Each structure stands twice: as structure tokens, then as C-alpha cells.
mmCIF file of C-alpha atoms and ligand atoms in Angstrom:
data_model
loop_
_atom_site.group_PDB
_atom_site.id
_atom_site.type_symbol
_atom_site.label_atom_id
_atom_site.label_comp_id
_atom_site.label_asym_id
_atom_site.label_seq_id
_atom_site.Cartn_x
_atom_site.Cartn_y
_atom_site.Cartn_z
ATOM 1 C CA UNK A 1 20.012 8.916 -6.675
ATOM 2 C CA UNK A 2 18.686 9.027 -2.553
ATOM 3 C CA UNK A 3 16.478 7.056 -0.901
ATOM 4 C CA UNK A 4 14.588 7.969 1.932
ATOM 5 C CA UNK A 5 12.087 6.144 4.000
ATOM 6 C CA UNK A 6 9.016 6.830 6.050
ATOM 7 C CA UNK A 7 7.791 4.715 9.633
ATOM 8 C CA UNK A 8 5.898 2.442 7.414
ATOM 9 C CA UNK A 9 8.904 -0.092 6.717
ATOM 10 C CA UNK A 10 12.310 1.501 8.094
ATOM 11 C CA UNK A 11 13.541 -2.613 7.566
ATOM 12 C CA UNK A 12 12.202 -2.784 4.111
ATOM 13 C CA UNK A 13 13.773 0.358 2.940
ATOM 14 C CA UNK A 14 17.667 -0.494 4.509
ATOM 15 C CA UNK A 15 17.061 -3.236 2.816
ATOM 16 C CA UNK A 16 16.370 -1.898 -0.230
ATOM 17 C CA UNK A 17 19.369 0.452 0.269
ATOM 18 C CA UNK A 18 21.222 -2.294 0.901
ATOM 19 C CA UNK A 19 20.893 -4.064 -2.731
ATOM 20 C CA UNK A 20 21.744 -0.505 -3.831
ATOM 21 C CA UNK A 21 24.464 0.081 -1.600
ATOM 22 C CA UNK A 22 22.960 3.519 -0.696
ATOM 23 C CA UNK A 23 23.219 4.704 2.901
ATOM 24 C CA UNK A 24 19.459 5.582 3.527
ATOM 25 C CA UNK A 25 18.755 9.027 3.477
ATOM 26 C CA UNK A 26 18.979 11.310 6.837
ATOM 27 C CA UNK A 27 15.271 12.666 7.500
ATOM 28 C CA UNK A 28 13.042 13.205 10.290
ATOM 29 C CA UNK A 29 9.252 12.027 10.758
ATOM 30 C CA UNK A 30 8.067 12.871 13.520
ATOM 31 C CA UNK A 31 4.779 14.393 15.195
ATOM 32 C CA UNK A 32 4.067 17.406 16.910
ATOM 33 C CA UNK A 33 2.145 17.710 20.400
ATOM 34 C CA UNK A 34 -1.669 17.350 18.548
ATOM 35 C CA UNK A 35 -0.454 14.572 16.101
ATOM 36 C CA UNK A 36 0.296 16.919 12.992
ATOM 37 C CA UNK A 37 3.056 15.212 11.247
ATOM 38 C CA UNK A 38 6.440 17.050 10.707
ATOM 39 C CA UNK A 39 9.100 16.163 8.160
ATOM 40 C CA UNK A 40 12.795 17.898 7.915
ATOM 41 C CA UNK A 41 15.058 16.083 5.330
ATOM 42 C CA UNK A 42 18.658 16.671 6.655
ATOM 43 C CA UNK A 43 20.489 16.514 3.617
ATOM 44 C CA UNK A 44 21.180 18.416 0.121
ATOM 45 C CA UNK A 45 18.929 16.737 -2.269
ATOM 46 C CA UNK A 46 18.908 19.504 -5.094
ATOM 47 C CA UNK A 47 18.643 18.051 -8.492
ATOM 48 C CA UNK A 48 18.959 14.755 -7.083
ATOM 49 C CA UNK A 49 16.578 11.304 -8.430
ATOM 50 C CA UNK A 50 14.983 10.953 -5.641
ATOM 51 C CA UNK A 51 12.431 7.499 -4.463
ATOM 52 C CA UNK A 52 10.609 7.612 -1.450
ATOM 53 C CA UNK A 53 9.779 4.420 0.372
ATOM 54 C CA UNK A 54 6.726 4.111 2.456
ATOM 55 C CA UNK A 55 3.599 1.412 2.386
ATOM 56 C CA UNK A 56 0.048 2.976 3.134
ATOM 57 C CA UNK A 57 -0.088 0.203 5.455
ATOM 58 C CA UNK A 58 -1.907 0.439 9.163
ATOM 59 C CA UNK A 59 -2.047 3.185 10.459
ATOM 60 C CA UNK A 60 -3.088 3.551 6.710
ATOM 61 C CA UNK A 61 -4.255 7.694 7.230
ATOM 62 C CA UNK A 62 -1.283 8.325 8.985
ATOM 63 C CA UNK A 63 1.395 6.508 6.998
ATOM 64 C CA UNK A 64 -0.576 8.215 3.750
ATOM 65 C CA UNK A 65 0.329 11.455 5.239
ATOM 66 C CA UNK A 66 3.838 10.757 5.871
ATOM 67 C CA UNK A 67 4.248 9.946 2.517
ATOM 68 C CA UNK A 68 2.718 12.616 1.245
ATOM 69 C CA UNK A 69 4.081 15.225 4.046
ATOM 70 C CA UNK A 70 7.489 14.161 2.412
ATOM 71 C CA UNK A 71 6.691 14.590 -1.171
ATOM 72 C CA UNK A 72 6.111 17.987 -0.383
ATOM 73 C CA UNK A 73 9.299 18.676 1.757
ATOM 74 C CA UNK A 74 11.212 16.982 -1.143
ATOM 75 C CA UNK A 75 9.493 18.785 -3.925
ATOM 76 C CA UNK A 76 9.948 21.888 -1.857
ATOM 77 C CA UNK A 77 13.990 21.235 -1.803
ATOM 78 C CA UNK A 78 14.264 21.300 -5.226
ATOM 79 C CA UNK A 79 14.812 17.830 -6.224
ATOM 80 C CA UNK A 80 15.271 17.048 -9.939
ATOM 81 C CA UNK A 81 11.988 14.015 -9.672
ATOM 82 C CA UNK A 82 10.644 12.333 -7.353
ATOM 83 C CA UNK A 83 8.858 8.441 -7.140
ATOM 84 C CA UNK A 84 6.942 7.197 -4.803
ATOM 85 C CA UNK A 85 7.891 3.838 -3.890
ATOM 86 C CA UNK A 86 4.461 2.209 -2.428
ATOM 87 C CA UNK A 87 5.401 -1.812 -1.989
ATOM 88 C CA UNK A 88 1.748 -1.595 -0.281
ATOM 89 C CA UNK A 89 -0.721 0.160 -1.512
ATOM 90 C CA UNK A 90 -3.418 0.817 0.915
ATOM 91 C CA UNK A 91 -6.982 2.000 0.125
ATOM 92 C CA UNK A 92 -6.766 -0.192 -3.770
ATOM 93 C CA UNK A 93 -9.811 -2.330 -2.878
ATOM 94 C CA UNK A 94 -11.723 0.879 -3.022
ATOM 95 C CA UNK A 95 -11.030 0.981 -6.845
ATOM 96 C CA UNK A 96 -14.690 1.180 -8.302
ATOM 97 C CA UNK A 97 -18.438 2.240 -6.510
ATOM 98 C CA UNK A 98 -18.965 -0.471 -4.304
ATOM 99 C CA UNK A 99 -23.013 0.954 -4.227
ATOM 100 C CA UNK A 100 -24.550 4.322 -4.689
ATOM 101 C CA UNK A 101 -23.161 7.031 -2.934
ATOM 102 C CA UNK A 102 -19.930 5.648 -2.325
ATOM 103 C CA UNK A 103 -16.238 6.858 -2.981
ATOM 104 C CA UNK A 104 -13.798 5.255 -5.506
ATOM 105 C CA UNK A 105 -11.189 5.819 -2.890
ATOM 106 C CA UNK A 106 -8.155 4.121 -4.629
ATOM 107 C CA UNK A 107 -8.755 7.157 -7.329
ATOM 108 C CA UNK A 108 -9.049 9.986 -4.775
ATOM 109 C CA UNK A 109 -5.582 8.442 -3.140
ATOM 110 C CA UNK A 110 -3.751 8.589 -6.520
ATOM 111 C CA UNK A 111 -4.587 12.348 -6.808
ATOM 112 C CA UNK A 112 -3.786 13.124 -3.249
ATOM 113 C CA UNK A 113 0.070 11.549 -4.314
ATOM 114 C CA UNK A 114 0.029 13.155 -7.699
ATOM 115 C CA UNK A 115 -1.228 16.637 -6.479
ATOM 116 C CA UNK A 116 1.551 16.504 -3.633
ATOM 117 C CA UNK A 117 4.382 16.507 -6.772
ATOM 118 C CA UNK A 118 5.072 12.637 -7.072
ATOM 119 C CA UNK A 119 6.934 12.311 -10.790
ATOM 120 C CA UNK A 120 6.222 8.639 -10.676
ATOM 121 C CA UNK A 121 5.031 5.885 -8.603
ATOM 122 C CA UNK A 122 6.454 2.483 -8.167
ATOM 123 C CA UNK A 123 4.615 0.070 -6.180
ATOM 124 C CA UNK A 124 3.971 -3.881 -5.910
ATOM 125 C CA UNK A 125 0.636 -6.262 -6.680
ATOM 126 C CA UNK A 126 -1.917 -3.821 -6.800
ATOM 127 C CA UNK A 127 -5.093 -5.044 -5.958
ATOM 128 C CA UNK A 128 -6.539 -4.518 -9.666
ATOM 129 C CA UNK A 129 -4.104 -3.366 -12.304
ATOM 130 C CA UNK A 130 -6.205 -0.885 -13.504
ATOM 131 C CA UNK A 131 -5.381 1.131 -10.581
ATOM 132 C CA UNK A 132 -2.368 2.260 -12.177
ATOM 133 C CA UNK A 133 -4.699 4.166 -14.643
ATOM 134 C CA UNK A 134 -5.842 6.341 -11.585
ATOM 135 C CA UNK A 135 -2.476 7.904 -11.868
ATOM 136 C CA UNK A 136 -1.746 10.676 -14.266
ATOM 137 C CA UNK A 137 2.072 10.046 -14.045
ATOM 138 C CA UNK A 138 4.164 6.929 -14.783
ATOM 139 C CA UNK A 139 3.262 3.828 -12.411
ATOM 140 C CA UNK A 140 4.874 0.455 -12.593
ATOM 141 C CA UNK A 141 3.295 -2.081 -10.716
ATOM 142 C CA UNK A 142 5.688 -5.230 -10.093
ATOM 143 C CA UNK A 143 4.598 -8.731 -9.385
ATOM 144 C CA UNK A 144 6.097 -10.656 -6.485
ATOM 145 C CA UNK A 145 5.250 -14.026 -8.538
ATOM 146 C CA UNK A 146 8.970 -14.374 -9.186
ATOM 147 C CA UNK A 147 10.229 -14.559 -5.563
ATOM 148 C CA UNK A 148 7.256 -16.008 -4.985
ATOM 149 C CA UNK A 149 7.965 -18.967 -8.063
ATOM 150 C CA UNK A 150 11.507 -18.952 -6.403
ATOM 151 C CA UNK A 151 10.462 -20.010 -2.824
ATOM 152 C CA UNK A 152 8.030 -22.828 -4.096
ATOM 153 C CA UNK A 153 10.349 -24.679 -5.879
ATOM 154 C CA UNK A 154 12.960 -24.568 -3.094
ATOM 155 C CA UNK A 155 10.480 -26.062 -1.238
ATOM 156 C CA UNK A 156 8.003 -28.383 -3.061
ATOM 157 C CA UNK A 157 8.694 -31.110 -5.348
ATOM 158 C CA UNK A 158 6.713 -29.747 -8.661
ATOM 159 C CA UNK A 159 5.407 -33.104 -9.162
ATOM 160 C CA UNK A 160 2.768 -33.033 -6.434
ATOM 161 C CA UNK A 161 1.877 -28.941 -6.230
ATOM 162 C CA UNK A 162 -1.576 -27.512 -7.401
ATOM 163 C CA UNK A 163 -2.106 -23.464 -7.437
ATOM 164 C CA UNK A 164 -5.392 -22.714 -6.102
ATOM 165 C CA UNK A 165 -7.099 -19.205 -6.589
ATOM 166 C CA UNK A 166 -9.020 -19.076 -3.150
ATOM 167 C CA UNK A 167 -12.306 -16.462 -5.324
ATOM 168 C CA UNK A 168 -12.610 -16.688 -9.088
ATOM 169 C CA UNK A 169 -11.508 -12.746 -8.835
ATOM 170 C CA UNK A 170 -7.608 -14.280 -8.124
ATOM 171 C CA UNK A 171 -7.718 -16.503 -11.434
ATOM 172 C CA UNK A 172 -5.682 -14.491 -13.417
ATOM 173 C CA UNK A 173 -2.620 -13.837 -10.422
ATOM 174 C CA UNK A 174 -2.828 -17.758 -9.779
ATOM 175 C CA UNK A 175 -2.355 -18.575 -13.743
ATOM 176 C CA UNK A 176 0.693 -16.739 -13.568
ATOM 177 C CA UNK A 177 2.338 -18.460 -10.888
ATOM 178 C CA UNK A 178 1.055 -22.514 -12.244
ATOM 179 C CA UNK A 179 1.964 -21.111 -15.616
ATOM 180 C CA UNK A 180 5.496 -20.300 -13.721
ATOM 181 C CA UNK A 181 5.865 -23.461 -12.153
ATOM 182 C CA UNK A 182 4.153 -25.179 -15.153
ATOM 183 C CA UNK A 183 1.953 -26.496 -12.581
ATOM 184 C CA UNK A 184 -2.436 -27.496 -12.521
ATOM 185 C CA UNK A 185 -4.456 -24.986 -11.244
ATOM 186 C CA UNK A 186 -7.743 -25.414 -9.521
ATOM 187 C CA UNK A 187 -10.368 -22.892 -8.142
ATOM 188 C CA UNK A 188 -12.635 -22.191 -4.838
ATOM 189 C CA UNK A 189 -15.734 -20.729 -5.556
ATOM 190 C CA UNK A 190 -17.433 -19.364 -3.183
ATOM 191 C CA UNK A 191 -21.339 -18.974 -3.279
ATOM 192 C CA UNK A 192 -24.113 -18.057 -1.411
ATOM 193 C CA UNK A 193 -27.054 -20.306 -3.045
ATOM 194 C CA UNK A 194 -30.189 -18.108 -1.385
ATOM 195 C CA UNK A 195 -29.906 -15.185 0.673
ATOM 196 C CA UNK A 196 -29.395 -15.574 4.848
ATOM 197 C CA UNK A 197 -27.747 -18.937 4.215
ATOM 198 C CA UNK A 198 -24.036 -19.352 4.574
ATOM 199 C CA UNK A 199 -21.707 -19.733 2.098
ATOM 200 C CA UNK A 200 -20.802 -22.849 0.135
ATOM 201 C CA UNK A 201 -17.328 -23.562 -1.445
ATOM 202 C CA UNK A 202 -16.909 -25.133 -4.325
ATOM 203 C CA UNK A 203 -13.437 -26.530 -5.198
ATOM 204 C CA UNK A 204 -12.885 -26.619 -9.583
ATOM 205 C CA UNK A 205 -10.607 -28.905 -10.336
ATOM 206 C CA UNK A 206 -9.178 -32.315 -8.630
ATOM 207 C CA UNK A 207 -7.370 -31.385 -5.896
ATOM 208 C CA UNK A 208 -6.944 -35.053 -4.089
ATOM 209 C CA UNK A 209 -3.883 -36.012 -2.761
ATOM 210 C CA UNK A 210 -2.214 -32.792 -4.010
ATOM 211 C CA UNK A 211 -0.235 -29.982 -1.963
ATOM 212 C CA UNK A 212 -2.170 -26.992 -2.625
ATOM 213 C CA UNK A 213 -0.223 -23.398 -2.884
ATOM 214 C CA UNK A 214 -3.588 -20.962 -2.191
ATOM 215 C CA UNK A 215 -2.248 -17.556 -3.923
ATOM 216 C CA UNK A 216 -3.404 -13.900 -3.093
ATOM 217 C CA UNK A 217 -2.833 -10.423 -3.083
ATOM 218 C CA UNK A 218 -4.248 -9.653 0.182
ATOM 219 C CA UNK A 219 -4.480 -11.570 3.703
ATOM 220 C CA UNK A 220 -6.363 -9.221 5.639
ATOM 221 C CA UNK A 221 -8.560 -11.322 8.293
ATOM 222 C CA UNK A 222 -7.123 -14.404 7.090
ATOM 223 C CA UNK A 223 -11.112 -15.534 6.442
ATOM 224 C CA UNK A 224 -11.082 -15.975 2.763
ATOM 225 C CA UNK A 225 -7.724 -18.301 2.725
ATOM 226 C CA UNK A 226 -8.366 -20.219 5.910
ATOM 227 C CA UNK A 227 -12.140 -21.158 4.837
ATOM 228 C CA UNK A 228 -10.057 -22.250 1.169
ATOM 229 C CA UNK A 229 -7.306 -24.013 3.289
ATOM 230 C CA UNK A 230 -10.525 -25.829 4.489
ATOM 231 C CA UNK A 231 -12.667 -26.314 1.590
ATOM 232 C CA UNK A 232 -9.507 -28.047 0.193
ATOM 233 C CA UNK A 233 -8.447 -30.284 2.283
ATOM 234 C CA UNK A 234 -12.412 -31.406 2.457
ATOM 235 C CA UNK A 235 -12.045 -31.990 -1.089
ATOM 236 C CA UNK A 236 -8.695 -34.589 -0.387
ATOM 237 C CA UNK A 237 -5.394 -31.857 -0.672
ATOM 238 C CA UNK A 238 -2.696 -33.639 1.221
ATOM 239 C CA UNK A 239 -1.560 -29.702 2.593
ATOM 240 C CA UNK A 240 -2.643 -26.433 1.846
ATOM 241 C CA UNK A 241 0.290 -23.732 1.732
ATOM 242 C CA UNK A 242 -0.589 -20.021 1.328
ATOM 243 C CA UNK A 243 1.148 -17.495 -0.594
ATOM 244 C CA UNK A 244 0.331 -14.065 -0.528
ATOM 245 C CA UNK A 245 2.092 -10.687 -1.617
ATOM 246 C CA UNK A 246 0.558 -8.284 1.220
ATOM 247 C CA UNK A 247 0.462 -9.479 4.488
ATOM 248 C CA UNK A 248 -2.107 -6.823 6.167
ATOM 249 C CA UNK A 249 -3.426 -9.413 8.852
ATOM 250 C CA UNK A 250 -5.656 -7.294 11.229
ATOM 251 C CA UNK A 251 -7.597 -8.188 14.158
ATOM 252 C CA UNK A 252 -7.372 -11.502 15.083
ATOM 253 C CA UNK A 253 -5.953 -12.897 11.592
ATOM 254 C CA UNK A 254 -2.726 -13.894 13.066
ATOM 255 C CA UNK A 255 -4.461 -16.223 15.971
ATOM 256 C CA UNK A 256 -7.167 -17.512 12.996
ATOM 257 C CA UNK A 257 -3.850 -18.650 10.846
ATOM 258 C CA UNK A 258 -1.969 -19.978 13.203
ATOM 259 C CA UNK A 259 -4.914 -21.997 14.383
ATOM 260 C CA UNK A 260 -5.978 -23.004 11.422
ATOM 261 C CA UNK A 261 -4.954 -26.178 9.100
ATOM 262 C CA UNK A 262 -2.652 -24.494 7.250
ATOM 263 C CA UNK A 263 0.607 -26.067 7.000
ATOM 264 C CA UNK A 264 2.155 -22.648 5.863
ATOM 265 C CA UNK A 265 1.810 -18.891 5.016
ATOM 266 C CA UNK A 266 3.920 -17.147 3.245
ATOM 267 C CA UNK A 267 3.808 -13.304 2.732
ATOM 268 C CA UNK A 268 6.208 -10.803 1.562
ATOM 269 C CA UNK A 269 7.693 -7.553 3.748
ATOM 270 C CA UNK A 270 6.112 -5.098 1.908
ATOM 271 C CA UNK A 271 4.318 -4.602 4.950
ATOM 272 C CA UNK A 272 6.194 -4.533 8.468
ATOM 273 C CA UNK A 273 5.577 -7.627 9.963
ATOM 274 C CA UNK A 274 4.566 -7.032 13.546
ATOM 275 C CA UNK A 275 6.351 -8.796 16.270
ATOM 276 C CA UNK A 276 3.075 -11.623 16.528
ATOM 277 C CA UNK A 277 3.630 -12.356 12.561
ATOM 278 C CA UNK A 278 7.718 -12.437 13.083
ATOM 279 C CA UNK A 279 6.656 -15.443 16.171
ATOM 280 C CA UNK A 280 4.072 -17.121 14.416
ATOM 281 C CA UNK A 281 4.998 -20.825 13.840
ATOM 282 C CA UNK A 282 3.110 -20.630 10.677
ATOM 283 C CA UNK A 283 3.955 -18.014 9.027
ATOM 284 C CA UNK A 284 7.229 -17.000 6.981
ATOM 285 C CA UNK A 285 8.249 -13.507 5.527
ATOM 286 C CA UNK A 286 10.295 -13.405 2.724
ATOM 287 C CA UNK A 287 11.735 -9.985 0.628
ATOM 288 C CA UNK A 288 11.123 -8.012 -1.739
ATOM 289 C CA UNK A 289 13.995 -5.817 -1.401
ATOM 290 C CA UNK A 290 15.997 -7.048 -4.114
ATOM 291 C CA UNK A 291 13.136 -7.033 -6.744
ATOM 292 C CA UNK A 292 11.832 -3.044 -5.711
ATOM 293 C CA UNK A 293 16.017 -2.423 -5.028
ATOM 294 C CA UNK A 294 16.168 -3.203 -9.127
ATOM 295 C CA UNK A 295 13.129 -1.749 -9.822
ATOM 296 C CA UNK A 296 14.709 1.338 -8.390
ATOM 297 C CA UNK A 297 18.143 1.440 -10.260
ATOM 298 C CA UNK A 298 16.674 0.575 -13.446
ATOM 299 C CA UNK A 299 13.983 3.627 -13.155
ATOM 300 C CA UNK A 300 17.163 5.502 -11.910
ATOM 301 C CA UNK A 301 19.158 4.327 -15.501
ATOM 302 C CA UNK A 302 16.091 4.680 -17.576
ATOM 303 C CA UNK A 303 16.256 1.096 -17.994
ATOM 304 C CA UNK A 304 13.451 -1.348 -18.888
ATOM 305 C CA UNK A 305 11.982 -2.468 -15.623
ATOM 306 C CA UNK A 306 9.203 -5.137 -17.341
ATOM 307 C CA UNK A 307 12.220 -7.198 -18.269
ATOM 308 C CA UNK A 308 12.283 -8.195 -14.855
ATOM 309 C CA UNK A 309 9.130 -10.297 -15.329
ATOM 310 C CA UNK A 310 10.887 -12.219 -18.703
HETATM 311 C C1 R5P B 401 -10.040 -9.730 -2.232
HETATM 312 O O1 R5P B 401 -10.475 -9.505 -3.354
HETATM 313 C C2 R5P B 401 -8.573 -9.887 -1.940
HETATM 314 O O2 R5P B 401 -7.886 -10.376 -3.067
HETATM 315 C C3 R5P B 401 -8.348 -10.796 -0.745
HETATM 316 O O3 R5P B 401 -8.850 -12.096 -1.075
HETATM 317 C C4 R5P B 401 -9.057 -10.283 0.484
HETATM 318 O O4 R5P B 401 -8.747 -8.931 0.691
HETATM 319 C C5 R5P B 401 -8.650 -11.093 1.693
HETATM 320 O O5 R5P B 401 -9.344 -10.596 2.805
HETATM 321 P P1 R5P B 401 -9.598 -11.483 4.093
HETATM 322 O O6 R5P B 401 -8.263 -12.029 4.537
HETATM 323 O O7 R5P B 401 -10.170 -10.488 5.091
HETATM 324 O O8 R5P B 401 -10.569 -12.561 3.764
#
């Protein structure tokens, strides 16, 4: 078995070969005068089990290409198969037409990694699960709600903890961490009453005096879980933590959390965190190299991976 490793998440994937006790594999990514991307892999990797590691994180086009710049090279060098190991999977909110005439972009993605020779794909909280259906070759999609389980109960006393989805579209990710923790589980849900009014949040369930855990795939502007943190502790919640798998903060999402009333976020590394997230007082990183390092040697040992989840 080798691993190798985009720009995405160098940290992630030493990581990764660290649980495996792997050295990471020698290659070079690198980019020519105009910006075209250029990969040499500087080792033997001939009938070798080979797992890329590279989130379609931002720069999302560019770290796409890497990934699938080094399919090819790998493909090209005769290795025995190859999986690409996505802990982020960019472009996934683009699974279905969001209106007429527009692209079902998670799809189109899929093919571009299939077409390039990927054997399998291994990635982490998609979006929507039926985006492993857009592949044509074996994709296991992990969930972080064990490390995510884990962490809460190191640091919340059980007794007091409500799971919040922040939309009704989260229901079913926040079950399966209450249903973890054997915990309540209330809902935000957000609604526009008449058109050109703003919205209004409605919080399901009794949330007073508890400490909420808001759950998510996706922090991206930070909008949806600081107007939830909000909307919650309107509603009575002695502290509103948030825990989310993909921490994608753009623009100005790192100054909205940490200025918000949220006592905590918590996201995973499947995406780098940049050097504002790694100083933010509120916010805390914790891996998923152990989980994807498994993954990875039980794909390698044709071993069930979905007994992971048991
Ligand atoms: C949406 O369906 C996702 O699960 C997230 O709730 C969303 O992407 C978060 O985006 P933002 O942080 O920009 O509100």
C-alpha cells in the first residue's frame, strides 16, 4: 500500500500516514509558469494499492485538478488500483437542478474522478448520501459522528445536552449523534412567512436551560449556525456549542463566529485549517486521521469498513 498527498491537506495526510505508519509518498505538485499544474511521483508504485489524499477544498478548481492531475500520473505508472481519498468533498451541494438550466455539478465532478482512472473513492460526510450514487465505482462515505460522539462526552455532562439540527434538511445527521449520546433533539426551522420579509426561526422542541450541540455538515459563512446559536439562546439554551464535520469558513465566517454567542465550534481537519481558524478563541479542530487512517487499511485488507460505525 502508498499514500500520497496533494496541497489540499499535507497535515491531514502525515497524519493519516502516521496511524498507518507509512512514510508519505515522495511526489511533486507543482505549477508551471501559466499555472498548468505538473505532477512527477518519485517513486516505484507498479502494482502497488495505492490512496490518494486530497480535499476539493478552496482553491476548490485547483485542488480538483491536482487530484485528478495525479490520478492520471498514477494510473499512468502502472499501479495495481487506485482510491481517491476525498475527506472534503467540494462541489456536493450542487447534487440536483437547483432551477432550469442549471448543472448537477456534484455528478459532473464524480465523472471527471472516475474518467481520470479512480478504482474507488473514499471520502467523509457528504453533503447528501446519494452522492455516492454519482459514482460508477465503489464509494464509502464515513461519518465523523463517532469522533464527534467522542469529544461531546469528554466535555459535557449528558444530563444537560440537547442536539439541535440548525434546517430541518440536518434532521437525519443530528438523530444520529442524540441517538449516540442517547440525548433530546430539537429543531430550528427557518421560514420566510411572505416574500421580501426576513426570515423567522422557529426552535421545535424545549430547549430552556439546556446546552445545545448545533450539528452540521458544512460551516461555510457561518450564517446558518450563528443565526441558530441565536434563535436558541432566544428560546432559553444556557450555551450553544457547534459541531460540524467540514469546516469551509469563507469570507468573513471566521470574524462572524468568533463574534458571535457561541460558546464553541468544533470542526474536523478534513479541511486545512487556515492560520485565522488555528487562532480563533472559539474554535477547536479535532482529527479525522485515525478514522480515514482505518478506513484506509481496512479497504487495503478487504476488510469491512461499515463496522466502524457499530
Ligand atoms: C446546507 O444545507 C449545509 O448543510 C450547511 O447548513 C450550509 O452549507 C452552511 O452554510 P453557511 O455557513 O454559509 O450558512
Amino acid at each position: 500500500m502508498k499514500v500520497f498527498a496533494g496541497n489540499s491537506n499535507r497535515l491531514l495526510a502525515e497524519a493519516i500516514c502516521n496511524y498507518l505508519n507509512l512514510p508519505l509518498g515522495k511526489a511533486t505538485v507543482r505549477r508551471f509558469a501559466d499555472q498548468e499544474i505538473f505532477v512527477e511521483i518519485q517513486e516505484n508504485v507498479r502494482g502497488e494499492d495505492v490512496f490518494i489524499v486530497q480535499s476539493t477544498s478552496f482553491p476548490t478548481n485547483d485542488h480538483l485538478m491536482e487530484l485528478l492531475i495525479m490520478i492520471d500520473a498514477i494510473r499512468r505508472s502502472s499501479a495495481r488500483r487506485i482510491t481517491a481519498v476525498i475527506p472534503y468533498f467540494g462541489y456536493a451541494r450542487q447534487d440536483r437542478k437547483a432551477g432550469p438550466r442549471t448543472p448537477i455539478s456534484a455528478k459532473l465532478v464524480a465523472n471527471l474522478i472516475t474518467e481520470a482512472g479512480a478504482d474507488r473513492v473514499l471520502t467523509l460526510d457528504l453533503h447528501a448520501g446519494q452522492i455516492q450514487g454519482f459514482f460508477d465505482i465503489p464509494t464509502d462515505n464515513l461519518y465523523a459522528v463517532p469522533i464527534l460522539a467522542r469529544d461531546v462526552k469528554e466535555h459535557y455532562n449528558l444530563e444537560n445536552v440537547m442536539v439541535v439540527s440548525p434546517d430541518v434538511g440536518g434532521v437525519v445527521r443530528a438523530r444520529a449523534l442524540a441517538k449516540r449520546l442517547d440525548c433530546q433533539l430539537a429543531i430550528v426551522d427557518k421560514r420566510r412567512e411572505r416574500a421580501g420579509e426576513s426570515e423567522v426561526m422557529n426552535v421545535i422542541g424545549d430547549v430552556t436551560g439546556k446546552d445545545c450541540l448545533l450539528i452540521d455538515d458544512i460551516v461555510d459563512s457561518g450564517g446558518t449556525l450563528c443565526n441558530a446559536a441565536e434563535a436558541l439562546l432566544k428560546n432559553g439554551a444556557t450555551s450553544v456549542t457547534a459541531y460540524i464535520t467540514h469546516g469551509v469558513l469563507s469570507g468573513g465566517a471566521v470574524a462572524r463566529v468568533t463574534s458571535s454567542k457561541l460558546k464553541e465550534l468544533v470542526i474536523t481537519d478534513t479541511i486545512q485549517p487556515t492560520t485565522a481558524v488555528q487562532s480563533a478563541h472559539n474554535i477547536r479542530v479535532i482529527s479525522t486521521s485515525s478514522l480515514i487512517g482505518e478506513a484506509i487499511n481496512r479497504t487495503s485488507q478487504e476488510e469491512s469498513v461499515s463496522s466502524l460505525f457499530d
